[in-house]
Amino acid sequence: MDHRYESSETLRNKCAACYRQFNKKEHLVEHMRTSYHSVHEPMCGVCKKHCRSFESLREHLIGPLPKAECERIFKERGCDICLSILGSRNDVRAHRESCHPRPNNNGLVYRMANMGIQDELRIDSSRGRVVALTCKMVGGGSDGSLDLCARVCLVDEHERVLFQSYVKPNLPVTNYRYETTGIRPEYLRDAMPLRNVSRKIQEFLCNGEPIWQIRSKGGRSRILVGHGLDHDLKCLEMEYPAIKIRDTAKYPPLMKTSKLSNSLKYLTKAYLGYDIQIGVQHPYEDCVATMKLYMRMKSQYHKKENYSLATDPQNKNNFASWRQNELEMMTPEQLLDFSRSDYYCWCLDSQDY
């Protein structure tokens, strides 16, 4: 057997996205059928390798077993927050001012810490198309392990408070978790009942649009941003369509390489460059962090596609088995060109709103 020929054949069967090599073209086609490589994946600025998440890209660039040439260039001209490669070290220094956002406290967190601010939260289409929601929980049940929503905060894209209130749970509180929540019994005594809070928030999010008519594009309803929103909405005893939810705990590019969720504390430190959730935690701080993460992911520039998702009807037959012979005659680059993502990239929100 000619090993040089075999190596050449394998090289021709190299994935144009992740650079995996296959002995047979049919194996490469099967890989492309299930990998969902696309322009929306995080990509190395040096070798152009596609990665499934920013965590994978970080490992590729800085360890524990990085690509040597990519690591060298990244150390010279890379941003450790957004993981992009700049033209020079001077460019990196200039880039840091805009890339490393500072927490927008301005004393607001501390002024609001023990105040039960209650807003009318009027339905008003001029008050932002995207809002971030965070709840803080106290404990219920015999052992205090049952999460009960006791404080809620909503902010808009500009990190302005739209609504902030203590919440009176439906069940008795058995553990106020004061060390992290800062909540005392007297704060909840005359607080707004959970049902009222939920109704106000849902009406504001729907913005006059019936919840059963909400669609992914268009309409008046708002995009809801948060971290672990399934849990927050469950504790608020309210529903909201998944097509309008942007959850930083479930967004594939922000997840671990094991496809598990990262904590909001970690994401804020890794991708925004500052610390949160130190000592008593205020929901405003978490709202700002999730909104910043969302805006960073939304602002990425990716090549525009007419049909961007693998689930779009126009893309379902791209790698159909009946096309196998045709697919095996294509180059890796051609296979990549019509491969599509299996998740909704938030950059698409910039096109729709």
Coordinates of C-alpha atoms in Angstrom, one line a residue:
M1 CA 0.0 0.0 0.0
D2 CA 1.3 3.5 -0.9
H3 CA 1.1 5.4 2.4
R4 CA 1.8 8.7 0.7
Y5 CA -1.3 8.2 -1.5
E6 CA -3.4 7.3 1.6
S7 CA -2.2 10.4 3.4
S8 CA -3.1 12.5 0.4
E9 CA -6.6 11.0 0.2
T10 CA -7.1 11.6 3.9
L11 CA -6.1 15.2 3.5
R12 CA -8.7 15.7 0.8
N13 CA -11.3 14.4 3.3
K14 CA -10.4 17.0 5.9
C15 CA -13.4 19.0 7.3
A16 CA -13.1 22.6 6.2
A17 CA -14.5 23.8 9.6
C18 CA -13.0 21.7 12.4
Y19 CA -10.1 20.2 10.5
R20 CA -11.0 16.6 11.4
Q21 CA -9.7 14.1 8.8
F22 CA -11.5 11.1 7.5
N23 CA -10.3 8.0 5.6
K24 CA -13.3 8.1 3.3
K25 CA -15.3 10.8 1.8
E26 CA -18.5 9.2 2.9
H27 CA -17.4 9.6 6.5
L28 CA -16.7 13.3 6.0
V29 CA -20.2 13.7 4.5
E30 CA -21.7 11.9 7.5
H31 CA -19.7 14.2 9.8
M32 CA -21.1 17.3 8.0
R33 CA -24.6 15.9 8.2
T34 CA -24.4 15.7 12.0
S35 CA -22.0 18.5 13.0
Y36 CA -24.0 21.5 11.9
H37 CA -20.9 23.6 11.2
S38 CA -21.8 27.1 10.1
V39 CA -20.7 30.7 9.9
H40 CA -22.2 31.3 13.4
E41 CA -19.7 29.1 15.2
P42 CA -16.8 30.8 17.2
M43 CA -13.8 30.7 14.9
C44 CA -10.0 31.1 15.6
G45 CA -8.7 34.3 14.2
V46 CA -5.4 32.7 13.3
C47 CA -6.1 29.3 11.6
K48 CA -9.8 29.9 11.0
K49 CA -10.8 26.6 12.8
H50 CA -14.5 26.5 13.8
C51 CA -15.2 25.6 17.5
R52 CA -18.6 24.6 19.0
S53 CA -18.3 27.1 21.9
F54 CA -16.1 29.9 23.1
E55 CA -14.8 27.6 25.8
S56 CA -13.6 25.3 23.0
L57 CA -12.0 28.2 21.3
R58 CA -10.3 29.3 24.5
E59 CA -8.8 25.9 24.9
H60 CA -7.6 25.9 21.3
L61 CA -5.9 29.3 21.9
I62 CA -4.5 29.2 25.5
G63 CA -4.6 25.6 26.8
P64 CA -4.3 23.3 28.4
L65 CA -3.1 21.8 25.1
P66 CA -3.3 24.8 22.7
K67 CA -2.4 24.9 19.0
A68 CA 1.2 26.1 19.2
E69 CA 1.2 28.7 16.4
C70 CA -2.2 30.0 17.4
E71 CA -1.1 30.3 21.0
R72 CA 2.0 32.3 20.0
I73 CA 0.1 34.8 17.9
F74 CA -2.8 35.1 20.4
K75 CA -0.3 36.0 23.2
E76 CA 1.1 38.7 21.0
R77 CA -2.1 40.2 19.5
G78 CA -5.1 38.5 21.1
C79 CA -7.9 39.8 23.4
D80 CA -8.4 37.4 26.4
I81 CA -12.1 38.5 26.7
C82 CA -13.6 38.3 23.2
L83 CA -10.8 36.0 21.9
S84 CA -10.3 38.0 18.7
I85 CA -7.0 38.6 17.0
L86 CA -5.9 42.2 16.5
G87 CA -3.4 43.7 14.0
S88 CA -0.8 44.8 16.5
R89 CA -0.2 45.2 20.2
N90 CA -1.2 48.9 19.9
D91 CA -4.5 47.7 18.4
V92 CA -5.0 45.4 21.4
R93 CA -4.4 48.2 23.9
A94 CA -6.9 50.4 22.1
H95 CA -9.4 47.6 21.8
R96 CA -9.5 46.9 25.5
E97 CA -11.3 50.2 26.2
S98 CA -14.4 49.0 24.3
C99 CA -14.1 45.3 24.9
H100 CA -13.8 45.3 28.7
P101 CA -17.1 46.9 29.9
R102 CA -17.1 48.2 33.4
P103 CA -20.0 47.4 35.7
N104 CA -22.5 50.3 35.5
N105 CA -23.1 50.7 39.3
N106 CA -23.1 54.5 39.7
G107 CA -24.2 53.8 43.3
L108 CA -27.6 52.5 42.0
V109 CA -27.2 49.0 43.4
Y110 CA -26.4 50.4 46.9
R111 CA -29.1 53.0 46.8
M112 CA -31.7 50.4 45.8
A113 CA -30.4 47.7 48.2
N114 CA -33.1 48.1 50.8
M115 CA -35.8 49.9 48.8
G116 CA -39.0 48.3 47.5
I117 CA -39.2 50.4 44.3
Q118 CA -42.4 49.6 42.5
D119 CA -43.0 50.9 39.0
E120 CA -46.3 50.9 37.1
L121 CA -44.4 49.0 34.3
R122 CA -46.8 50.5 31.7
I123 CA -47.3 48.8 28.3
D124 CA -45.3 51.2 26.1
S125 CA -43.7 50.2 22.9
S126 CA -41.1 52.9 23.2
R127 CA -39.5 51.4 26.3
G128 CA -37.2 48.9 24.7
R129 CA -37.6 45.8 22.6
V130 CA -35.2 43.8 24.7
V131 CA -35.4 43.4 28.5
A132 CA -33.4 41.4 31.1
L133 CA -35.1 39.7 34.0
T134 CA -33.6 38.4 37.2
C135 CA -35.2 37.0 40.4
K136 CA -33.7 36.5 43.8
M137 CA -35.0 33.6 45.8
V138 CA -35.6 32.9 49.4
G139 CA -36.3 29.5 50.9
G140 CA -39.6 27.7 51.6
G141 CA -40.6 24.3 52.8
S142 CA -39.6 22.5 56.0
D143 CA -35.9 22.6 55.2
G144 CA -35.8 26.0 53.4
S145 CA -34.7 24.4 50.1
L146 CA -37.8 25.3 48.0
D147 CA -37.0 28.4 45.9
L148 CA -39.5 31.2 46.3
C149 CA -39.2 34.5 44.3
A150 CA -38.8 37.4 46.7
R151 CA -37.3 40.1 44.6
V152 CA -37.4 40.9 40.9
C153 CA -35.8 43.3 38.5
L154 CA -36.1 44.2 34.9
V155 CA -33.8 46.5 32.9
D156 CA -33.7 47.6 29.2
E157 CA -30.9 47.5 26.7
H158 CA -29.4 50.7 28.2
E159 CA -29.3 49.1 31.7
R160 CA -32.0 51.4 33.0
V161 CA -34.4 49.9 35.6
L162 CA -37.8 49.3 34.2
F163 CA -39.2 47.6 37.3
Q164 CA -37.9 46.5 40.7
S165 CA -39.9 45.2 43.5
Y166 CA -39.9 42.9 46.5
V167 CA -42.3 40.0 46.0
K168 CA -44.6 38.4 48.6
P169 CA -44.5 34.6 48.0
N170 CA -47.6 32.5 48.0
L171 CA -45.9 30.1 50.6
P172 CA -44.4 30.9 54.0
V173 CA -40.7 31.8 54.0
T174 CA -38.6 29.5 56.2
N175 CA -35.1 30.7 55.1
Y176 CA -34.5 34.3 54.0
R177 CA -30.9 33.4 52.9
Y178 CA -29.9 36.8 54.2
E179 CA -26.2 36.4 53.5
T180 CA -26.7 36.4 49.8
T181 CA -30.2 38.0 49.3
G182 CA -30.0 40.8 52.0
I183 CA -33.8 40.2 52.4
R184 CA -35.4 40.6 55.8
P185 CA -38.9 39.6 56.9
E186 CA -40.1 43.2 57.0
Y187 CA -39.2 43.8 53.4
L188 CA -41.8 41.2 52.3
R189 CA -44.5 42.1 54.8
D190 CA -46.2 44.7 52.5
A191 CA -44.6 43.6 49.2
M192 CA -46.5 43.2 46.0
P193 CA -48.1 39.7 45.8
L194 CA -46.6 37.2 43.4
R195 CA -49.7 37.1 41.2
N196 CA -49.7 40.9 40.6
V197 CA -45.9 40.9 39.8
S198 CA -46.3 38.1 37.3
R199 CA -49.2 39.7 35.6
K200 CA -47.5 43.1 35.3
I201 CA -44.3 41.5 33.9
Q202 CA -46.2 39.3 31.4
E203 CA -48.3 42.1 30.1
F204 CA -45.2 44.3 29.7
L205 CA -43.4 41.5 27.8
C206 CA -46.3 40.8 25.5
N207 CA -46.8 44.5 24.9
G208 CA -50.4 44.3 24.0
E209 CA -49.9 41.2 21.8
P210 CA -51.9 38.0 22.8
I211 CA -49.3 35.4 24.0
W212 CA -50.7 32.7 21.7
Q213 CA -50.1 35.0 18.7
I214 CA -46.4 35.8 19.4
R215 CA -44.1 34.8 16.6
S216 CA -40.3 34.7 16.3
K217 CA -40.2 37.8 14.0
G218 CA -42.1 41.0 14.0
G219 CA -44.9 41.9 16.3
R220 CA -44.8 44.1 19.4
S221 CA -43.7 41.5 22.0
R222 CA -40.3 41.9 23.6
I223 CA -37.2 39.7 23.7
L224 CA -36.6 38.4 27.3
V225 CA -32.9 38.0 28.4
G226 CA -31.8 36.2 31.5
H227 CA -29.8 33.3 33.0
G228 CA -31.7 30.2 33.9
L229 CA -34.9 31.7 32.8
D230 CA -36.8 28.4 33.0
H231 CA -36.4 28.5 36.7
D232 CA -37.1 32.2 37.1
L233 CA -40.4 31.9 35.1
K234 CA -41.4 28.8 37.0
C235 CA -40.9 30.6 40.3
L236 CA -42.9 33.6 39.0
E237 CA -45.6 31.2 37.9
M238 CA -45.7 32.7 34.4
E239 CA -45.1 31.5 30.8
Y240 CA -43.4 33.2 27.8
P241 CA -42.8 31.7 24.4
A242 CA -39.3 30.1 24.0
I243 CA -38.9 31.8 20.6
K244 CA -38.6 35.2 22.5
I245 CA -36.2 33.9 25.2
R246 CA -32.5 34.5 25.1
D247 CA -31.0 32.5 28.0
T248 CA -27.2 32.8 28.6
A249 CA -27.3 29.5 30.5
K250 CA -28.6 27.6 27.4
Y251 CA -26.9 29.4 24.6
P252 CA -24.5 26.9 22.9
P253 CA -21.6 29.3 22.3
L254 CA -21.5 30.2 26.0
M255 CA -21.8 26.6 27.3
K256 CA -19.0 24.4 28.5
T257 CA -17.3 22.0 26.1
S258 CA -19.3 19.2 27.9
K259 CA -22.5 21.1 26.8
L260 CA -23.3 21.9 30.4
S261 CA -24.2 25.4 31.5
N262 CA -21.7 27.9 32.9
S263 CA -22.6 30.0 35.9
L264 CA -23.5 33.7 35.3
K265 CA -20.6 34.6 37.7
Y266 CA -18.1 32.7 35.5
L267 CA -19.5 34.1 32.2
T268 CA -19.3 37.6 33.5
K269 CA -15.7 37.2 34.6
A270 CA -14.6 35.3 31.4
Y271 CA -16.5 37.3 28.7
L272 CA -17.0 40.7 30.3
G273 CA -13.9 40.9 32.5
Y274 CA -15.4 41.8 35.9
D275 CA -16.7 40.1 39.1
I276 CA -20.3 39.9 40.3
Q277 CA -22.3 38.1 43.0
I278 CA -19.8 39.0 45.8
G279 CA -21.5 39.2 49.2
V280 CA -25.1 40.3 49.2
Q281 CA -26.4 40.0 45.6
H282 CA -28.7 42.5 44.0
P283 CA -30.8 41.4 41.0
Y284 CA -29.9 44.6 39.1
E285 CA -26.3 43.5 38.9
D286 CA -27.3 40.1 37.4
C287 CA -29.7 41.8 34.9
V288 CA -26.9 44.1 33.7
A289 CA -24.5 41.2 33.3
T290 CA -27.0 39.1 31.2
M291 CA -27.8 42.1 29.1
K292 CA -24.2 42.8 28.4
L293 CA -23.6 39.2 27.5
Y294 CA -26.6 39.3 25.1
M295 CA -25.5 42.5 23.5
R296 CA -22.0 41.1 23.0
M297 CA -23.3 37.9 21.3
K298 CA -25.8 39.9 19.3
S299 CA -23.2 42.3 18.0
Q300 CA -21.1 39.6 16.3
Y301 CA -20.8 40.0 12.6
H302 CA -21.5 36.8 10.6
K303 CA -22.1 36.3 7.0
K304 CA -25.8 36.8 6.2
E305 CA -27.7 33.7 5.0
N306 CA -31.2 33.5 3.5
Y307 CA -31.9 30.4 5.6
S308 CA -29.7 30.2 8.6
L309 CA -31.0 27.2 10.6
A310 CA -30.7 23.5 9.9
T311 CA -34.3 23.2 10.9
D312 CA -35.5 25.7 8.2
P313 CA -37.5 23.8 5.5
Q314 CA -35.2 25.0 2.8
N315 CA -32.2 23.3 4.5
K316 CA -33.6 20.0 5.6
N317 CA -32.5 18.2 2.4
N318 CA -29.0 19.6 2.2
F319 CA -27.5 16.4 3.4
A320 CA -30.3 14.0 2.4
S321 CA -29.2 10.4 1.9
W322 CA -30.6 10.4 -1.6
R323 CA -27.9 13.0 -2.5
Q324 CA -25.1 10.8 -1.2
N325 CA -23.3 10.3 -4.5
E326 CA -23.5 14.0 -5.3
L327 CA -22.3 15.0 -1.8
E328 CA -19.3 12.7 -2.1
M329 CA -18.2 14.5 -5.3
M330 CA -18.2 17.9 -3.5
T331 CA -15.1 19.5 -1.9
P332 CA -15.0 20.0 1.9
E333 CA -15.4 23.8 1.3
Q334 CA -18.6 23.2 -0.8
L335 CA -20.0 20.9 1.9
L336 CA -19.4 23.6 4.5
D337 CA -20.9 26.3 2.3
F338 CA -24.4 25.0 2.6
S339 CA -24.1 23.5 6.1
R340 CA -26.3 25.3 8.6
S341 CA -26.4 25.9 12.4
D342 CA -28.6 23.8 14.7
Y343 CA -29.1 26.8 17.1
Y344 CA -30.5 30.3 16.7
C345 CA -27.5 32.7 16.6
W346 CA -28.3 36.0 18.5
C347 CA -26.6 38.0 15.7
L348 CA -29.9 37.3 13.8
D349 CA -31.7 39.6 16.2
S350 CA -29.8 42.5 14.7
Q351 CA -31.4 41.8 11.4
D352 CA -34.9 41.4 12.7
Y353 CA -35.2 44.2 15.3

